[in-house]
C-alpha positions as semicolon CSV with decimal commas, in nm:
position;residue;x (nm);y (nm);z (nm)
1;X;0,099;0,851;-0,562
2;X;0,368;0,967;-0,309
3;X;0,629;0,774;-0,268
4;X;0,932;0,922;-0,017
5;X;1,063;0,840;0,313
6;X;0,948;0,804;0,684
7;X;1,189;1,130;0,739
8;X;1,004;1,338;0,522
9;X;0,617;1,222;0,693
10;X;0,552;1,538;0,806
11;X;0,533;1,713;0,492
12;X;0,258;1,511;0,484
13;X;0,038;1,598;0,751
14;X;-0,135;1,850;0,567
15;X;-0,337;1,571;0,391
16;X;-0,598;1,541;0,667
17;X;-0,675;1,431;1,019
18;X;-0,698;1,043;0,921
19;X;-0,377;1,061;0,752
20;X;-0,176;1,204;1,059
21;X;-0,311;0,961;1,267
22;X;-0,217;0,658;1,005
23;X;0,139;0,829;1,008
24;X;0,163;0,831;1,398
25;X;0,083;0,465;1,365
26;X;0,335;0,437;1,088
27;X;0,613;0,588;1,310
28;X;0,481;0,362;1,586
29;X;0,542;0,047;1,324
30;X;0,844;0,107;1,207
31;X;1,025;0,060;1,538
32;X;0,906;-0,260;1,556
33;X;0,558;-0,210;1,719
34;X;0,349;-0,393;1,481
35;X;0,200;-0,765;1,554
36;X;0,033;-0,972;1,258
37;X;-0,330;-0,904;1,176
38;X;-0,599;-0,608;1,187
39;X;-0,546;-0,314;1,407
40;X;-0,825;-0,030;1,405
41;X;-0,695;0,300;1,452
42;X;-1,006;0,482;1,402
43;X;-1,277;0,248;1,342
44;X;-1,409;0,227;0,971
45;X;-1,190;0,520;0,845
46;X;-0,832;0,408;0,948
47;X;-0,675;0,064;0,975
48;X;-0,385;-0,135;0,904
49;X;-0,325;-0,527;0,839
50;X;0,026;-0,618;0,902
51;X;0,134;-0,955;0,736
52;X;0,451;-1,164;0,731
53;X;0,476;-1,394;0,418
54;X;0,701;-1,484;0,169
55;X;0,650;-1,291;-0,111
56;X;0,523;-1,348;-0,472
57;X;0,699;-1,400;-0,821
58;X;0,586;-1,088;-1,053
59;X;0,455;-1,301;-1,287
60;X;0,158;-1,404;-1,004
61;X;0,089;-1,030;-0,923
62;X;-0,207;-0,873;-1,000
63;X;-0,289;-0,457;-1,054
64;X;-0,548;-0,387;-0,788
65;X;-0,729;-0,061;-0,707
66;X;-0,958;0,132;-0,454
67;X;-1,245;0,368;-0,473
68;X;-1,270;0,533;-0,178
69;X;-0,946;0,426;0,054
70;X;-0,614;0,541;0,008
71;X;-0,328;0,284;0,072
72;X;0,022;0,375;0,264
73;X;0,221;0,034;0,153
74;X;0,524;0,007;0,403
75;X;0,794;-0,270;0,429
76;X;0,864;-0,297;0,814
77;X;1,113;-0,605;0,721
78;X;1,212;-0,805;0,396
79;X;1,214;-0,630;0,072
80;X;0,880;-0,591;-0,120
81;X;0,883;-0,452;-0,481
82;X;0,561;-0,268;-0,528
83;X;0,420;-0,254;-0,885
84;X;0,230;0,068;-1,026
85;X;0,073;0,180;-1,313
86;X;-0,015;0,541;-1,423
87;X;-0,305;0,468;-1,610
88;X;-0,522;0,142;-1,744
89;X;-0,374;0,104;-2,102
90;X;-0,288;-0,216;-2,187
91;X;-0,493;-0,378;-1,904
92;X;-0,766;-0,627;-1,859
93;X;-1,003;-0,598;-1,604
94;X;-1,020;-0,905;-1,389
95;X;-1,372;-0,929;-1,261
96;X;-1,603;-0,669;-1,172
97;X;-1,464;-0,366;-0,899
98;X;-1,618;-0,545;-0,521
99;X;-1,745;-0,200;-0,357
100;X;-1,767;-0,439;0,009
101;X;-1,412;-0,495;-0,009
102;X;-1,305;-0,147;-0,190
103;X;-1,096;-0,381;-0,412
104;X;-1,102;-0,390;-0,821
105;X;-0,831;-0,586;-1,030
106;X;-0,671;-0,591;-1,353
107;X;-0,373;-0,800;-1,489
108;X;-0,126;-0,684;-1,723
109;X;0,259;-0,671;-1,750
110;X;0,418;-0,536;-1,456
111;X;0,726;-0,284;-1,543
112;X;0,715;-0,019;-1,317
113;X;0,880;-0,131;-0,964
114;X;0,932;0,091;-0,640
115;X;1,160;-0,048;-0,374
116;X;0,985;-0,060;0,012
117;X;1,258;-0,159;0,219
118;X;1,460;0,030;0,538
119;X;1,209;0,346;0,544
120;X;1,065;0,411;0,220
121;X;0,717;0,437;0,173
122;X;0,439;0,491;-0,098
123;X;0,109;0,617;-0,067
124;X;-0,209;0,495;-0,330
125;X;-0,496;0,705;-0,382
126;X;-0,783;0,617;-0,460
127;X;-0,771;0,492;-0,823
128;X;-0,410;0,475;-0,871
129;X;-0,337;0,118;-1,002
130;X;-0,068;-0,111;-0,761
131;X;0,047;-0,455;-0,694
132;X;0,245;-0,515;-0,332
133;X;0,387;-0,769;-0,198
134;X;0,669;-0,857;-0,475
135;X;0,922;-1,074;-0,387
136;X;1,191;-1,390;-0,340
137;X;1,213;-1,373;0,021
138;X;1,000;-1,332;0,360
139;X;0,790;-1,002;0,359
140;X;0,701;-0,793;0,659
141;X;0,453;-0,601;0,532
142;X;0,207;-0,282;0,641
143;X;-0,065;-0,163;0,502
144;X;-0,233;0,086;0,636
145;X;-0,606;0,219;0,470
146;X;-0,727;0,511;0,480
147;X;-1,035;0,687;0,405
148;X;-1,033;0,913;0,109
Protein backbone atom coordinates (compact mmCIF):
# COMPACT_ATOMS: atom_id res chain seq x y z
CA UNK A 1 0.00 0.00 0.00
CA UNK A 2 1.10 3.65 -0.69
CA UNK A 3 -0.55 6.03 0.81
CA UNK A 4 0.90 9.94 0.27
CA UNK A 5 -0.21 12.94 -1.48
CA UNK A 6 -1.20 14.17 -5.04
CA UNK A 7 2.20 16.40 -4.69
CA UNK A 8 4.34 13.61 -4.38
CA UNK A 9 2.51 11.47 -7.75
CA UNK A 10 5.40 11.57 -9.59
CA UNK A 11 7.53 9.56 -7.50
CA UNK A 12 5.24 7.31 -8.65
CA UNK A 13 5.48 7.06 -12.20
CA UNK A 14 8.01 4.55 -12.17
CA UNK A 15 5.27 1.92 -11.41
CA UNK A 16 4.30 1.41 -15.06
CA UNK A 17 2.64 2.85 -18.12
CA UNK A 18 -1.06 2.14 -16.78
CA UNK A 19 -0.29 3.76 -13.62
CA UNK A 20 0.92 7.17 -15.18
CA UNK A 21 -1.90 7.32 -17.19
CA UNK A 22 -4.42 6.59 -14.01
CA UNK A 23 -2.33 9.48 -12.30
CA UNK A 24 -2.81 11.95 -15.29
CA UNK A 25 -6.47 11.15 -14.83
CA UNK A 26 -6.07 11.59 -11.13
CA UNK A 27 -4.57 15.13 -11.58
CA UNK A 28 -7.33 15.69 -14.15
CA UNK A 29 -10.00 14.70 -11.14
CA UNK A 30 -8.90 16.46 -8.58
CA UNK A 31 -9.61 19.87 -10.12
CA UNK A 32 -12.91 19.05 -10.37
CA UNK A 33 -13.05 17.16 -13.75
CA UNK A 34 -14.76 14.11 -12.72
CA UNK A 35 -18.69 13.36 -13.48
CA UNK A 36 -20.51 10.31 -11.69
CA UNK A 37 -20.15 6.88 -13.24
CA UNK A 38 -17.56 4.72 -15.39
CA UNK A 39 -14.91 6.40 -17.38
CA UNK A 40 -12.43 4.08 -19.47
CA UNK A 41 -9.10 5.37 -19.68
CA UNK A 42 -7.60 2.52 -21.39
CA UNK A 43 -10.12 0.00 -22.04
CA UNK A 44 -9.97 -3.24 -19.79
CA UNK A 45 -6.67 -2.22 -18.05
CA UNK A 46 -7.50 1.29 -16.62
CA UNK A 47 -10.74 2.78 -15.33
CA UNK A 48 -12.28 4.74 -12.75
CA UNK A 49 -15.97 4.91 -11.18
CA UNK A 50 -16.55 8.13 -9.52
CA UNK A 51 -19.52 8.09 -6.97
CA UNK A 52 -21.20 10.67 -4.74
CA UNK A 53 -23.01 9.07 -1.68
CA UNK A 54 -23.29 9.46 1.75
CA UNK A 55 -21.07 7.38 3.36
CA UNK A 56 -21.27 4.26 5.63
CA UNK A 57 -21.10 3.66 9.52
CA UNK A 58 -17.84 1.34 10.17
CA UNK A 59 -19.76 -1.05 11.68
CA UNK A 60 -21.51 -1.80 7.90
CA UNK A 61 -18.02 -1.94 6.19
CA UNK A 62 -16.71 -4.81 4.83
CA UNK A 63 -12.64 -5.85 4.05
CA UNK A 64 -12.61 -6.41 0.32
CA UNK A 65 -9.72 -7.45 -1.95
CA UNK A 66 -8.43 -7.87 -5.62
CA UNK A 67 -6.42 -10.34 -7.54
CA UNK A 68 -5.22 -8.84 -10.34
CA UNK A 69 -6.23 -4.84 -10.15
CA UNK A 70 -4.65 -2.43 -8.09
CA UNK A 71 -6.94 0.31 -6.51
CA UNK A 72 -5.91 4.25 -6.21
CA UNK A 73 -8.88 5.26 -3.57
CA UNK A 74 -9.14 9.19 -3.79
CA UNK A 75 -11.59 11.57 -1.97
CA UNK A 76 -12.31 14.39 -4.60
CA UNK A 77 -14.93 15.91 -1.88
CA UNK A 78 -16.34 14.84 1.64
CA UNK A 79 -14.16 12.95 3.94
CA UNK A 80 -13.90 9.11 3.49
CA UNK A 81 -12.04 7.01 6.15
CA UNK A 82 -10.53 4.10 4.37
CA UNK A 83 -10.06 0.86 6.39
CA UNK A 84 -6.91 -1.54 5.86
CA UNK A 85 -5.60 -4.51 7.06
CA UNK A 86 -2.00 -5.91 6.80
CA UNK A 87 -2.79 -9.34 6.76
CA UNK A 88 -6.06 -11.85 7.18
CA UNK A 89 -5.77 -12.72 10.96
CA UNK A 90 -8.71 -12.48 12.70
CA UNK A 91 -10.92 -12.47 9.56
CA UNK A 92 -13.75 -14.40 8.08
CA UNK A 93 -14.08 -14.84 4.62
CA UNK A 94 -17.42 -13.68 3.36
CA UNK A 95 -18.24 -15.79 0.36
CA UNK A 96 -16.07 -17.18 -2.14
CA UNK A 97 -13.30 -14.51 -4.06
CA UNK A 98 -15.76 -13.53 -7.66
CA UNK A 99 -12.74 -13.65 -10.31
CA UNK A 100 -15.61 -11.66 -12.94
CA UNK A 101 -15.74 -8.88 -10.67
CA UNK A 102 -11.94 -9.10 -9.23
CA UNK A 103 -13.70 -8.67 -5.84
CA UNK A 104 -13.23 -11.11 -2.58
CA UNK A 105 -14.55 -10.09 0.99
CA UNK A 106 -13.98 -10.67 4.50
CA UNK A 107 -15.51 -9.03 7.67
CA UNK A 108 -13.76 -8.40 10.75
CA UNK A 109 -13.16 -5.42 13.14
CA UNK A 110 -12.05 -2.44 11.45
CA UNK A 111 -9.10 -0.47 13.46
CA UNK A 112 -6.82 0.72 11.12
CA UNK A 113 -8.21 4.14 9.43
CA UNK A 114 -6.41 6.41 6.74
CA UNK A 115 -7.89 9.84 6.16
CA UNK A 116 -8.73 10.66 2.10
CA UNK A 117 -9.68 14.10 2.18
CA UNK A 118 -8.03 17.58 0.44
CA UNK A 119 -5.21 15.54 -1.61
CA UNK A 120 -4.30 12.46 0.04
CA UNK A 121 -4.38 9.36 -1.62
CA UNK A 122 -3.79 5.51 -1.14
CA UNK A 123 -2.97 2.99 -3.49
CA UNK A 124 -4.18 -1.11 -2.98
CA UNK A 125 -2.36 -3.76 -4.59
CA UNK A 126 -3.45 -6.54 -5.44
CA UNK A 127 -4.17 -8.54 -2.25
CA UNK A 128 -3.86 -5.88 0.24
CA UNK A 129 -7.11 -6.01 2.34
CA UNK A 130 -9.38 -2.39 2.35
CA UNK A 131 -12.72 -1.02 3.09
CA UNK A 132 -13.59 2.71 1.43
CA UNK A 133 -16.11 4.67 1.63
CA UNK A 134 -16.27 5.36 5.61
CA UNK A 135 -18.24 7.96 6.74
CA UNK A 136 -21.10 10.46 8.47
CA UNK A 137 -21.41 12.74 5.67
CA UNK A 138 -21.71 12.99 1.66
CA UNK A 139 -18.70 11.23 -0.12
CA UNK A 140 -17.16 12.22 -3.41
CA UNK A 141 -15.38 9.45 -4.15
CA UNK A 142 -12.68 8.04 -6.99
CA UNK A 143 -11.62 5.01 -7.65
CA UNK A 144 -9.55 4.38 -10.13
CA UNK A 145 -8.44 0.38 -11.17
CA UNK A 146 -5.73 -0.59 -12.46
CA UNK A 147 -4.25 -3.56 -13.94
CA UNK A 148 -1.61 -5.29 -11.96
Amino acid sequence: MIYDSLPQLARYRGLGPRFALAFDYLVQAARGDCAVGRREILPGEVWATVVRKPGRPAAQARFEYHERYADIQFCAAGRDELAWHDGRTGLKPVGAFDPASDNGLFEGELQRFLPLHGVRFAILFPGELHAPHIGEWEINRICIKVLA
